[in-house]
mmCIF file with all atom_site columns, C-alpha atoms in Angstrom:
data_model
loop_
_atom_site.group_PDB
_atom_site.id
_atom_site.type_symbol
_atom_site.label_atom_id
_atom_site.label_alt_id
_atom_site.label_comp_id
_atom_site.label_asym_id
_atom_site.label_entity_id
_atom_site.label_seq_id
_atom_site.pdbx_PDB_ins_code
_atom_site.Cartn_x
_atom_site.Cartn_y
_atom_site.Cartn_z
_atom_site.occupancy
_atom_site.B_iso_or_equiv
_atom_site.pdbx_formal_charge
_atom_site.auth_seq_id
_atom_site.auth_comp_id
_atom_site.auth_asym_id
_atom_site.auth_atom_id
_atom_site.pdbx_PDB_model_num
ATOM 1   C CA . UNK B 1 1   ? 12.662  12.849  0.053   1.00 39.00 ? 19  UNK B CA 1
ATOM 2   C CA . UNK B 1 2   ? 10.415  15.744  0.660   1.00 43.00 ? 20  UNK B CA 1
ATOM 3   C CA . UNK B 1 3   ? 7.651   12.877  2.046   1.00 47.00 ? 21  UNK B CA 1
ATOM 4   C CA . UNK B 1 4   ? 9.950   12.302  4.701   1.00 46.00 ? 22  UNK B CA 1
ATOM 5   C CA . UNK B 1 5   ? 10.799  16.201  6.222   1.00 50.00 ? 23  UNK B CA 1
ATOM 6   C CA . UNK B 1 6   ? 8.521   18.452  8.454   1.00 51.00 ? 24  UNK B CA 1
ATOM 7   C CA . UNK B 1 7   ? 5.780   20.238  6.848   1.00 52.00 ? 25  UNK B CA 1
ATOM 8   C CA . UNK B 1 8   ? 6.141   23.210  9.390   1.00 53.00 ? 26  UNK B CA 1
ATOM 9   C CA . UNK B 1 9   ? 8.234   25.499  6.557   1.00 52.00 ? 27  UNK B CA 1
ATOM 10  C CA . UNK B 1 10  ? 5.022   25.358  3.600   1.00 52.00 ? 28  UNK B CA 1
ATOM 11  C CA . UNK B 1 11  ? 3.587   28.626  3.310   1.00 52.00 ? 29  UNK B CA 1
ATOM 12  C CA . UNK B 1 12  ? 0.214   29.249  2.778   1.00 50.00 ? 30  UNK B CA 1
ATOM 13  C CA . UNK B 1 13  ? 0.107   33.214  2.642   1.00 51.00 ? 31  UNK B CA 1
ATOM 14  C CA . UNK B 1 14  ? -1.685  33.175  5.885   1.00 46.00 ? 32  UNK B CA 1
ATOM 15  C CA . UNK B 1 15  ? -0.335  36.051  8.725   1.00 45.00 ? 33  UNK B CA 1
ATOM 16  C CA . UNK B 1 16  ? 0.715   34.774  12.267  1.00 46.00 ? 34  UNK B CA 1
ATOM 17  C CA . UNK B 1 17  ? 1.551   31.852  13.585  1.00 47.00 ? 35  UNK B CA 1
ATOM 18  C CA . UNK B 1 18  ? -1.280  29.575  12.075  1.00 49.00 ? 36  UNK B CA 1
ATOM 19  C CA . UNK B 1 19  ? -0.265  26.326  10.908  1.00 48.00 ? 37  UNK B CA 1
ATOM 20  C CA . UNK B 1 20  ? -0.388  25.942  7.199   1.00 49.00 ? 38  UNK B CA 1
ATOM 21  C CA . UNK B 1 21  ? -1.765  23.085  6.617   1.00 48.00 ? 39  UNK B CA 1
ATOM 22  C CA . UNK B 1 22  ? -4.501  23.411  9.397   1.00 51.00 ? 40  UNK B CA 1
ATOM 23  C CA . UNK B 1 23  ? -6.695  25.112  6.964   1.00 50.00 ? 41  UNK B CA 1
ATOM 24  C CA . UNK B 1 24  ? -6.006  23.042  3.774   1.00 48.00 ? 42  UNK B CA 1
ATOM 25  C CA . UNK B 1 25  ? -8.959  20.986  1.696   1.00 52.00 ? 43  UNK B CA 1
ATOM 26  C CA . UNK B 1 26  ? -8.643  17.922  -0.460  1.00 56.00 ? 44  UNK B CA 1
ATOM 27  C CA . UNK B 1 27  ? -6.895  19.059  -3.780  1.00 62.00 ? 45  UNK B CA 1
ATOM 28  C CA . UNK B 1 28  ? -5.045  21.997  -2.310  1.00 74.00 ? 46  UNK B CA 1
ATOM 29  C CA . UNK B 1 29  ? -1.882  23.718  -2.990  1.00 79.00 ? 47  UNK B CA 1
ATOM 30  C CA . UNK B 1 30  ? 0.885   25.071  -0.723  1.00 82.00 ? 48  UNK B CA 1
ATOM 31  C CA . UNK B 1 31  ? 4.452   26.492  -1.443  1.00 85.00 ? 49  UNK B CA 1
ATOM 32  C CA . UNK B 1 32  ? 6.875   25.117  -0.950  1.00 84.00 ? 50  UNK B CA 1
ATOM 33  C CA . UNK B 1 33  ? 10.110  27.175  -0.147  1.00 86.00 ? 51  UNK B CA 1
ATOM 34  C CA . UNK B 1 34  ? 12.798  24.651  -0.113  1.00 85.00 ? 52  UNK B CA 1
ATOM 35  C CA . UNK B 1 35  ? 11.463  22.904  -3.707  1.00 84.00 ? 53  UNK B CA 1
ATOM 36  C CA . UNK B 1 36  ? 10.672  26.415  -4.431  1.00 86.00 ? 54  UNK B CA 1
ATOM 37  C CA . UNK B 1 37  ? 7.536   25.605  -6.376  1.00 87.00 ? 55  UNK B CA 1
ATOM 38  C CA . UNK B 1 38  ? 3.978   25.252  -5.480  1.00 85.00 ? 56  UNK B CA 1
ATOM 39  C CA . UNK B 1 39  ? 2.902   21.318  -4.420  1.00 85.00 ? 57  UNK B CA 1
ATOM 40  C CA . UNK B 1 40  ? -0.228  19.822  -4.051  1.00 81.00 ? 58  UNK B CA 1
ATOM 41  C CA . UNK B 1 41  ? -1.051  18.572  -0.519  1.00 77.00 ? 59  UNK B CA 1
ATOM 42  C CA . UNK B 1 42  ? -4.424  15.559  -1.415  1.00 79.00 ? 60  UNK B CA 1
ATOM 43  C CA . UNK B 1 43  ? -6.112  13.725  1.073   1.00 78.00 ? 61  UNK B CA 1
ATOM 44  C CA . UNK B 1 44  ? -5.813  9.696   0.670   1.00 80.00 ? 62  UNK B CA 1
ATOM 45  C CA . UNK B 1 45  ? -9.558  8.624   1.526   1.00 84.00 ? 63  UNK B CA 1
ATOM 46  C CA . UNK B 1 46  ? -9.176  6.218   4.595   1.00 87.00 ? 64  UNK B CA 1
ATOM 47  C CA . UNK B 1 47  ? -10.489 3.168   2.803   1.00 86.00 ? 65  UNK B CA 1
ATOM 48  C CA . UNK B 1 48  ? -7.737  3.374   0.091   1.00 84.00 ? 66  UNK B CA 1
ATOM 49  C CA . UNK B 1 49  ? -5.081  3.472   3.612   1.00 87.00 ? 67  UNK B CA 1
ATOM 50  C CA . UNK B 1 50  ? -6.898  0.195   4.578   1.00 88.00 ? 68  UNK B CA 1
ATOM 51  C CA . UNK B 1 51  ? -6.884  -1.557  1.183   1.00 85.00 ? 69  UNK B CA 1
ATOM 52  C CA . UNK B 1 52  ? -3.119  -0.700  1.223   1.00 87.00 ? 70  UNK B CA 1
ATOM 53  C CA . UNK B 1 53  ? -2.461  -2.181  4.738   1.00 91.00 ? 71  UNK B CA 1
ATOM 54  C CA . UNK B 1 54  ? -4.252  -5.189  3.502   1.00 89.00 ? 72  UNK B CA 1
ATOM 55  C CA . UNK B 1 55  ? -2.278  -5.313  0.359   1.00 88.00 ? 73  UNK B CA 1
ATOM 56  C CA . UNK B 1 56  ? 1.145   -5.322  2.136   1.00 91.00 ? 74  UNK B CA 1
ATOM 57  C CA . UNK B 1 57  ? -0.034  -8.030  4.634   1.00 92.00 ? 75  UNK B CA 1
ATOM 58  C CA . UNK B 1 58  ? -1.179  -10.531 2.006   1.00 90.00 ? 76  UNK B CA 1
ATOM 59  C CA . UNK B 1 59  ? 2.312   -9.945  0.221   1.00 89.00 ? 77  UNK B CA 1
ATOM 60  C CA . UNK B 1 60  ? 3.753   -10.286 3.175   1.00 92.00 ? 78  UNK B CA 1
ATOM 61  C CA . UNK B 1 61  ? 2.468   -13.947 3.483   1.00 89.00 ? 79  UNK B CA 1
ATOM 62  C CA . UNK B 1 62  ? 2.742   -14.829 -0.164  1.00 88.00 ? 80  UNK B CA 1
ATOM 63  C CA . UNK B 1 63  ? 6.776   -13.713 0.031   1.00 90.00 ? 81  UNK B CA 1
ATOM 64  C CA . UNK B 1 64  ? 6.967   -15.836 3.133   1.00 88.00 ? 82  UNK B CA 1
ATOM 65  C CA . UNK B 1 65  ? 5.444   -18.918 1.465   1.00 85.00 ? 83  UNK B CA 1
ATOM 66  C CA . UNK B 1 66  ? 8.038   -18.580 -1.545  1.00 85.00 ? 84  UNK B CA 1
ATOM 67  C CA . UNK B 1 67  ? 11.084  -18.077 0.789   1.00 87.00 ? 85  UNK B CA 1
ATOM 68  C CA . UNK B 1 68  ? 9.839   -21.458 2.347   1.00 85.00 ? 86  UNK B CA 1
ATOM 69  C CA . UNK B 1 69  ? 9.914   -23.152 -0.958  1.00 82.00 ? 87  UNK B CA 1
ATOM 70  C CA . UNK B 1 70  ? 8.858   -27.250 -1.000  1.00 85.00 ? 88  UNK B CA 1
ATOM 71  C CA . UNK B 1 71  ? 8.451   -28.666 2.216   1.00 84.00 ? 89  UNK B CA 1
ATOM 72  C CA . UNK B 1 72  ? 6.310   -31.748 3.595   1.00 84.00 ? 90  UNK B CA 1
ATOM 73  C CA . UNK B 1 73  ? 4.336   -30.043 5.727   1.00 82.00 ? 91  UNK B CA 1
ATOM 74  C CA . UNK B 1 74  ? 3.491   -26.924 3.773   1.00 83.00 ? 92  UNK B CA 1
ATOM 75  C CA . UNK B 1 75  ? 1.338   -26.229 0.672   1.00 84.00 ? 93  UNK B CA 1
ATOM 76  C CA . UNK B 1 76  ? 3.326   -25.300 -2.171  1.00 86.00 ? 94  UNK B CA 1
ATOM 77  C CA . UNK B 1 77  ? 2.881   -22.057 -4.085  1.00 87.00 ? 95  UNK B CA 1
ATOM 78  C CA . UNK B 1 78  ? 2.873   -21.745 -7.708  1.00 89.00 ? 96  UNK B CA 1
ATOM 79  C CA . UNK B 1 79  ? 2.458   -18.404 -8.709  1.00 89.00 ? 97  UNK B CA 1
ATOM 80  C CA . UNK B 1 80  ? 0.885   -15.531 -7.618  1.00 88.00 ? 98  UNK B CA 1
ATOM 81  C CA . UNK B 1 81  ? -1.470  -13.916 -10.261 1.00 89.00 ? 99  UNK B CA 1
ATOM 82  C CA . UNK B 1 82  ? -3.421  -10.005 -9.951  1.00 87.00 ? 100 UNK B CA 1
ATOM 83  C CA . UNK B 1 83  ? -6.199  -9.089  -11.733 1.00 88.00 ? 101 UNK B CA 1
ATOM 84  C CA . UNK B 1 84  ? -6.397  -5.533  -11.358 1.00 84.00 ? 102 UNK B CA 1
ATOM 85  C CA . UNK B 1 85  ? -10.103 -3.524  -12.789 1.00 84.00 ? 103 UNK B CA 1
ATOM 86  C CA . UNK B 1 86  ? -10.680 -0.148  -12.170 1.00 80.00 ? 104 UNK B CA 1
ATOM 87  C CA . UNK B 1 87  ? -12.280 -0.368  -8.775  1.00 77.00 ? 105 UNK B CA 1
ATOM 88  C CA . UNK B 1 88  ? -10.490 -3.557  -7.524  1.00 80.00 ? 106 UNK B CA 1
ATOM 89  C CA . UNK B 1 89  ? -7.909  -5.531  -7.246  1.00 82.00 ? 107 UNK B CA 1
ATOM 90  C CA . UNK B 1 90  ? -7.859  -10.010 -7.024  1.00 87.00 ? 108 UNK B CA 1
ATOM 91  C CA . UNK B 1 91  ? -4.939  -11.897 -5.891  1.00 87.00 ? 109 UNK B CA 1
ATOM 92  C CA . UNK B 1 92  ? -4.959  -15.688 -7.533  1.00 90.00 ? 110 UNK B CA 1
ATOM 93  C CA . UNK B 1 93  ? -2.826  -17.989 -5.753  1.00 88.00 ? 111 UNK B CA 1
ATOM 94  C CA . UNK B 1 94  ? -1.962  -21.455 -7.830  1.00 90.00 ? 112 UNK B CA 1
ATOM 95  C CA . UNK B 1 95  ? -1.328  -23.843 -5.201  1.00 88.00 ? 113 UNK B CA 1
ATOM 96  C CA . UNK B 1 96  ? -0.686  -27.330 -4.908  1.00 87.00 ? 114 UNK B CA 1
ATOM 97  C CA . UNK B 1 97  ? -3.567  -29.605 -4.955  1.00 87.00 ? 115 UNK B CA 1
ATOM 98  C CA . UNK B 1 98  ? -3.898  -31.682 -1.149  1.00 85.00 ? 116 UNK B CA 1
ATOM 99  C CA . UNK B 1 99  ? -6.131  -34.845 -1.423  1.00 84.00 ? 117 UNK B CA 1
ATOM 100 C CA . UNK B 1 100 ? -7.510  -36.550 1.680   1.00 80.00 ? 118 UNK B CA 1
ATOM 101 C CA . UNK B 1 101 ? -6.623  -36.183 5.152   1.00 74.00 ? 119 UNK B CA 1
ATOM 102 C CA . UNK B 1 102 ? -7.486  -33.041 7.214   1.00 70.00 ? 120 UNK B CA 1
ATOM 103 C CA . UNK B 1 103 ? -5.635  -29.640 6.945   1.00 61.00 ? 121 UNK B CA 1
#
């Protein structure tokens, strides 16, 4: 995995001991010699990192609730449904109905 490995060996064409990426804009490319092609090097917009943390918590909690499975003293869920538009993305969750009482 490429994702994974230092960046330090992408050349840029650049003389001396500048570092490659240092220099690099949004929608760049660099080679690189050990793919031996040129790859593009984007910058991820900070509010798409946060809606991803997000993401990963909620299905975090929704894979937790489905390990549970039925118990007395936890809501059941259903399903999980996504509605996903061009701009945003909904999480539905079908739960079971609790009448009366306090939660």
């Amino acid at each position: 995995v490429v994702a994974s490995r230092s960046l330090s060996h992408l050349s840029t064409g650049s003389k001396g001991g500048e570092d490659p990426l240092a220099s690099r804009r949004a929608g760049s490319t660099v080679f690189c010699p050990t793919l031996s092609a040129h790859i593009a090097v984007p910058a991820i917009p900070p509010k798409y990192l946060r809606w991803l943390k997000q993401r990963r918590l909620a299905t975090k909690e929704v894979r937790n609730m489905m390990r549970i499975g039925r118990h007395k003293n936890v809501v059941h869920l259903y399903e999980v449904l996504e509605m996903v538009q061009d701009s945003k993305s909904t999480m539905f969750l079908i739960l079971e109905l609790v009448r009366g009482g306090e939660l």
